[in-house]
Amino acid sequence: MKAALLCFLSLILSLSVASQPAGKNSAASAPQRHAEKDQNIPRFDTTSLEKTIREVVKEAGQKHDPNADEKLEGDKKLVEYTRLLAIDTHRLAEFTFWLFVVTGGMVVVVAGQLWMFRRQLGVMKGDSKSTELAAKAADTSAKAVMLAERAYIFPEFSFEDALKESDIGIDNILRVNFWNNGKTPSEIVKIRHLLCLREADDGPPQELIKTIHDDILMPPGIGIAQQTCFPSRPQVRIETGDIESLKWWKKRLYVAGRIDYIDVFKSPQVTGYCWEYKWFSNDWHFLPVPESKLNIHT
């Protein structure tokens, strides 16, 4: 508003100056025809107008702005906010710097810990391998001790009398002694026998004949002490002519069976066997039959 008023007053002053008569130098240098023309232009008294303009300008310069205090207060607040923002920015910069320093220190610490962990991991791997080897050695040693100290059951065979035969058949009693050749006692769980005459072409038995007595277990507590035996007495019936067939190898007499027992380390064990009662060199002999699947030992 002030600028527009000043421009307006400046324009009026310019017009008033232009309407005044020219100076002597100008009149002396202008042509005659211009002098005559200027004498015909009417002249005005602008002294009062100039005075009025000066007073208006002075009044405009001295007039109080009603919003100046509010603007000044707003400028002061803006300056204060700017100062506080600068302080906070400086503090944030310091905090960022120290955070960077602390983070760098943590990175160094973590790197050191990783390096130590890697070394410890290598040591642990070495210790783990050593521990594993020691565990395997201890396990092998324990198994070796168990194998050396456990019970081992093996059968021993003999007929109480020479083989006999008759037209209606006669039972021949076989004496089977189960010897414990180990260093510790064992407990008997079950005993099964198979005495059979078979044609030579049929080959040896590969499994025991199933009977109603297969699931019958021995009473608890029946054991075999080390270097002693447990006797058993199965029977086989021989008819007339069978002995001659056995001597000529037309028939075979097989003695087979199985004993289940538990050793002193509470481990279940098994001994299975298949032998043949065979005539050769003018005498009877018990010989193992390796081709039979009944020969097992744990």
PDB file of N, CA, C and O in Angstrom, residues 205-244:
ATOM      1  N   PRO A 205      17.979-131.558   8.161  1.00  0.00           N
ATOM      2  CA  PRO A 205      16.879-130.636   8.477  1.00  0.00           C
ATOM      3  C   PRO A 205      17.381-129.183   8.507  1.00  0.00           C
ATOM      4  O   PRO A 205      18.506-128.904   8.925  1.00  0.00           O
ATOM      5  N   GLN A 206      16.512-128.259   8.056  1.00  0.00           N
ATOM      6  CA  GLN A 206      16.847-126.833   8.033  1.00  0.00           C
ATOM      7  C   GLN A 206      16.068-126.040   9.087  1.00  0.00           C
ATOM      8  O   GLN A 206      16.365-124.874   9.310  1.00  0.00           O
ATOM      9  N   GLU A 207      15.099-126.692   9.705  1.00  0.00           N
ATOM     10  CA  GLU A 207      14.342-126.043  10.766  1.00  0.00           C
ATOM     11  C   GLU A 207      13.783-127.108  11.693  1.00  0.00           C
ATOM     12  O   GLU A 207      13.636-128.269  11.317  1.00  0.00           O
ATOM     13  N   LEU A 208      13.458-126.688  12.904  1.00  0.00           N
ATOM     14  CA  LEU A 208      12.901-127.604  13.887  1.00  0.00           C
ATOM     15  C   LEU A 208      11.423-127.827  13.618  1.00  0.00           C
ATOM     16  O   LEU A 208      10.709-126.925  13.157  1.00  0.00           O
ATOM     17  N   ILE A 209      10.990-129.057  13.878  1.00  0.00           N
ATOM     18  CA  ILE A 209       9.565-129.366  13.711  1.00  0.00           C
ATOM     19  C   ILE A 209       8.774-128.676  14.818  1.00  0.00           C
ATOM     20  O   ILE A 209       9.118-128.772  15.994  1.00  0.00           O
ATOM     21  N   LYS A 210       7.733-127.972  14.437  1.00  0.00           N
ATOM     22  CA  LYS A 210       6.921-127.247  15.407  1.00  0.00           C
ATOM     23  C   LYS A 210       6.039-128.217  16.175  1.00  0.00           C
ATOM     24  O   LYS A 210       5.389-129.081  15.592  1.00  0.00           O
ATOM     25  N   THR A 211       6.013-128.044  17.491  1.00  0.00           N
ATOM     26  CA  THR A 211       5.192-128.886  18.364  1.00  0.00           C
ATOM     27  C   THR A 211       4.439-127.992  19.348  1.00  0.00           C
ATOM     28  O   THR A 211       4.656-126.776  19.426  1.00  0.00           O
ATOM     29  N   ILE A 212       3.576-128.612  20.120  1.00  0.00           N
ATOM     30  CA  ILE A 212       2.795-127.862  21.095  1.00  0.00           C
ATOM     31  C   ILE A 212       3.648-127.420  22.281  1.00  0.00           C
ATOM     32  O   ILE A 212       3.220-126.617  23.109  1.00  0.00           O
ATOM     33  N   HIS A 213       4.852-127.966  22.350  1.00  0.00           N
ATOM     34  CA  HIS A 213       5.728-127.649  23.484  1.00  0.00           C
ATOM     35  C   HIS A 213       6.711-126.512  23.158  1.00  0.00           C
ATOM     36  O   HIS A 213       7.556-126.186  23.995  1.00  0.00           O
ATOM     37  N   ASP A 214       6.612-125.934  21.966  1.00  0.00           N
ATOM     38  CA  ASP A 214       7.605-124.938  21.552  1.00  0.00           C
ATOM     39  C   ASP A 214       7.587-123.683  22.425  1.00  0.00           C
ATOM     40  O   ASP A 214       8.636-123.060  22.636  1.00  0.00           O
ATOM     41  N   ASP A 215       6.419-123.302  22.916  1.00  0.00           N
ATOM     42  CA  ASP A 215       6.304-122.054  23.679  1.00  0.00           C
ATOM     43  C   ASP A 215       6.468-122.253  25.187  1.00  0.00           C
ATOM     44  O   ASP A 215       6.320-121.299  25.951  1.00  0.00           O
ATOM     45  N   ILE A 216       6.759-123.482  25.598  1.00  0.00           N
ATOM     46  CA  ILE A 216       6.932-123.747  27.026  1.00  0.00           C
ATOM     47  C   ILE A 216       8.329-123.289  27.454  1.00  0.00           C
ATOM     48  O   ILE A 216       9.334-123.704  26.869  1.00  0.00           O
ATOM     49  N   LEU A 217       8.374-122.435  28.451  1.00  0.00           N
ATOM     50  CA  LEU A 217       9.647-121.919  28.942  1.00  0.00           C
ATOM     51  C   LEU A 217      10.083-122.680  30.185  1.00  0.00           C
ATOM     52  O   LEU A 217       9.269-123.260  30.897  1.00  0.00           O
ATOM     53  N   MET A 218      11.378-122.663  30.429  1.00  0.00           N
ATOM     54  CA  MET A 218      11.914-123.280  31.632  1.00  0.00           C
ATOM     55  C   MET A 218      11.528-122.446  32.848  1.00  0.00           C
ATOM     56  O   MET A 218      11.350-121.226  32.749  1.00  0.00           O
ATOM     57  N   PRO A 219      11.381-123.050  34.001  1.00  0.00           N
ATOM     58  CA  PRO A 219      11.087-122.283  35.228  1.00  0.00           C
ATOM     59  C   PRO A 219      12.201-121.276  35.500  1.00  0.00           C
ATOM     60  O   PRO A 219      13.374-121.549  35.231  1.00  0.00           O
ATOM     61  N   PRO A 220      11.864-120.100  35.997  1.00  0.00           N
ATOM     62  CA  PRO A 220      12.889-119.090  36.278  1.00  0.00           C
ATOM     63  C   PRO A 220      13.907-119.589  37.296  1.00  0.00           C
ATOM     64  O   PRO A 220      13.571-120.320  38.222  1.00  0.00           O
ATOM     65  N   GLY A 221      15.147-119.196  37.083  1.00  0.00           N
ATOM     66  CA  GLY A 221      16.198-119.521  38.042  1.00  0.00           C
ATOM     67  C   GLY A 221      16.993-120.749  37.713  1.00  0.00           C
ATOM     68  O   GLY A 221      17.978-121.048  38.399  1.00  0.00           O
ATOM     69  N   ILE A 222      16.592-121.503  36.672  1.00  0.00           N
ATOM     70  CA  ILE A 222      17.381-122.682  36.294  1.00  0.00           C
ATOM     71  C   ILE A 222      18.553-122.203  35.446  1.00  0.00           C
ATOM     72  O   ILE A 222      18.369-121.675  34.346  1.00  0.00           O
ATOM     73  N   GLY A 223      19.733-122.387  35.954  1.00  0.00           N
ATOM     74  CA  GLY A 223      20.903-121.894  35.260  1.00  0.00           C
ATOM     75  C   GLY A 223      21.977-122.939  35.129  1.00  0.00           C
ATOM     76  O   GLY A 223      21.853-124.066  35.610  1.00  0.00           O
ATOM     77  N   ILE A 224      23.035-122.525  34.469  1.00  0.00           N
ATOM     78  CA  ILE A 224      24.190-123.397  34.287  1.00  0.00           C
ATOM     79  C   ILE A 224      25.409-122.606  34.767  1.00  0.00           C
ATOM     80  O   ILE A 224      25.729-121.545  34.198  1.00  0.00           O
ATOM     81  N   ALA A 225      26.038-123.090  35.796  1.00  0.00           N
ATOM     82  CA  ALA A 225      27.235-122.414  36.296  1.00  0.00           C
ATOM     83  C   ALA A 225      28.395-122.626  35.326  1.00  0.00           C
ATOM     84  O   ALA A 225      28.357-123.525  34.461  1.00  0.00           O
ATOM     85  N   GLN A 226      29.396-121.795  35.464  1.00  0.00           N
ATOM     86  CA  GLN A 226      30.544-121.929  34.565  1.00  0.00           C
ATOM     87  C   GLN A 226      31.222-123.287  34.767  1.00  0.00           C
ATOM     88  O   GLN A 226      31.335-123.795  35.875  1.00  0.00           O
ATOM     89  N   GLN A 227      31.603-123.864  33.621  1.00  0.00           N
ATOM     90  CA  GLN A 227      32.288-125.161  33.568  1.00  0.00           C
ATOM     91  C   GLN A 227      31.454-126.298  34.142  1.00  0.00           C
ATOM     92  O   GLN A 227      31.992-127.288  34.649  1.00  0.00           O
ATOM     93  N   THR A 228      30.151-126.173  34.050  1.00  0.00           N
ATOM     94  CA  THR A 228      29.247-127.267  34.414  1.00  0.00           C
ATOM     95  C   THR A 228      28.261-127.451  33.275  1.00  0.00           C
ATOM     96  O   THR A 228      28.224-126.670  32.315  1.00  0.00           O
ATOM     97  N   CYS A 229      27.436-128.518  33.385  1.00  0.00           N
ATOM     98  CA  CYS A 229      26.520-128.822  32.288  1.00  0.00           C
ATOM     99  C   CYS A 229      25.105-129.027  32.813  1.00  0.00           C
ATOM    100  O   CYS A 229      24.885-129.291  33.999  1.00  0.00           O
ATOM    101  N   PHE A 230      24.168-128.901  31.892  1.00  0.00           N
ATOM    102  CA  PHE A 230      22.762-129.180  32.181  1.00  0.00           C
ATOM    103  C   PHE A 230      22.348-130.347  31.289  1.00  0.00           C
ATOM    104  O   PHE A 230      22.407-130.256  30.063  1.00  0.00           O
ATOM    105  N   PRO A 231      21.895-131.470  31.877  1.00  0.00           N
ATOM    106  CA  PRO A 231      21.581-132.655  31.067  1.00  0.00           C
ATOM    107  C   PRO A 231      20.155-132.608  30.517  1.00  0.00           C
ATOM    108  O   PRO A 231      19.235-132.073  31.137  1.00  0.00           O
ATOM    109  N   SER A 232      20.010-133.207  29.333  1.00  0.00           N
ATOM    110  CA  SER A 232      18.695-133.369  28.733  1.00  0.00           C
ATOM    111  C   SER A 232      18.670-134.739  28.057  1.00  0.00           C
ATOM    112  O   SER A 232      19.706-135.217  27.574  1.00  0.00           O
ATOM    113  N   ARG A 233      17.434-135.375  27.989  1.00  0.00           N
ATOM    114  CA  ARG A 233      17.358-136.755  27.511  1.00  0.00           C
ATOM    115  C   ARG A 233      16.266-136.925  26.447  1.00  0.00           C
ATOM    116  O   ARG A 233      15.206-137.497  26.701  1.00  0.00           O
ATOM    117  N   PRO A 234      16.510-136.496  25.225  1.00  0.00           N
ATOM    118  CA  PRO A 234      15.545-136.792  24.158  1.00  0.00           C
ATOM    119  C   PRO A 234      15.673-138.252  23.702  1.00  0.00           C
ATOM    120  O   PRO A 234      16.667-138.929  23.995  1.00  0.00           O
ATOM    121  N   GLN A 235      14.649-138.728  22.953  1.00  0.00           N
ATOM    122  CA  GLN A 235      14.619-140.131  22.499  1.00  0.00           C
ATOM    123  C   GLN A 235      14.346-140.189  20.999  1.00  0.00           C
ATOM    124  O   GLN A 235      13.731-139.284  20.435  1.00  0.00           O
ATOM    125  N   VAL A 236      14.800-141.299  20.397  1.00  0.00           N
ATOM    126  CA  VAL A 236      14.528-141.557  18.994  1.00  0.00           C
ATOM    127  C   VAL A 236      14.165-143.033  18.837  1.00  0.00           C
ATOM    128  O   VAL A 236      14.779-143.900  19.460  1.00  0.00           O
ATOM    129  N   ARG A 237      13.132-143.336  18.035  1.00  0.00           N
ATOM    130  CA  ARG A 237      12.668-144.712  17.843  1.00  0.00           C
ATOM    131  C   ARG A 237      13.338-145.302  16.602  1.00  0.00           C
ATOM    132  O   ARG A 237      13.298-144.734  15.515  1.00  0.00           O
ATOM    133  N   ILE A 238      13.922-146.483  16.792  1.00  0.00           N
ATOM    134  CA  ILE A 238      14.617-147.187  15.718  1.00  0.00           C
ATOM    135  C   ILE A 238      13.867-148.497  15.441  1.00  0.00           C
ATOM    136  O   ILE A 238      13.611-149.282  16.358  1.00  0.00           O
ATOM    137  N   GLU A 239      13.517-148.741  14.170  1.00  0.00           N
ATOM    138  CA  GLU A 239      12.831-149.975  13.784  1.00  0.00           C
ATOM    139  C   GLU A 239      13.819-150.945  13.125  1.00  0.00           C
ATOM    140  O   GLU A 239      14.945-150.585  12.792  1.00  0.00           O
ATOM    141  N   THR A 240      13.347-152.160  12.946  1.00  0.00           N
ATOM    142  CA  THR A 240      14.199-153.187  12.354  1.00  0.00           C
ATOM    143  C   THR A 240      14.631-152.758  10.954  1.00  0.00           C
ATOM    144  O   THR A 240      13.812-152.325  10.137  1.00  0.00           O
ATOM    145  N   GLY A 241      15.895-152.896  10.657  1.00  0.00           N
ATOM    146  CA  GLY A 241      16.453-152.525   9.357  1.00  0.00           C
ATOM    147  C   GLY A 241      17.011-151.115   9.308  1.00  0.00           C
ATOM    148  O   GLY A 241      17.769-150.789   8.386  1.00  0.00           O
ATOM    149  N   ASP A 242      16.649-150.278  10.264  1.00  0.00           N
ATOM    150  CA  ASP A 242      17.138-148.890  10.236  1.00  0.00           C
ATOM    151  C   ASP A 242      18.637-148.820  10.498  1.00  0.00           C
ATOM    152  O   ASP A 242      19.353-148.013   9.893  1.00  0.00           O
ATOM    153  N   ILE A 243      19.129-149.673  11.400  1.00  0.00           N
ATOM    154  CA  ILE A 243      20.550-149.623  11.717  1.00  0.00           C
ATOM    155  C   ILE A 243      21.376-150.012  10.493  1.00  0.00           C
ATOM    156  O   ILE A 243      22.402-149.380  10.195  1.00  0.00           O
ATOM    157  N   GLU A 244      20.911-151.025   9.742  1.00  0.00           N
ATOM    158  CA  GLU A 244      21.619-151.442   8.530  1.00  0.00           C
ATOM    159  C   GLU A 244      21.605-150.321   7.487  1.00  0.00           C
ATOM    160  O   GLU A 244      22.613-150.077   6.804  1.00  0.00           O
TER     161      GLU A 244
END
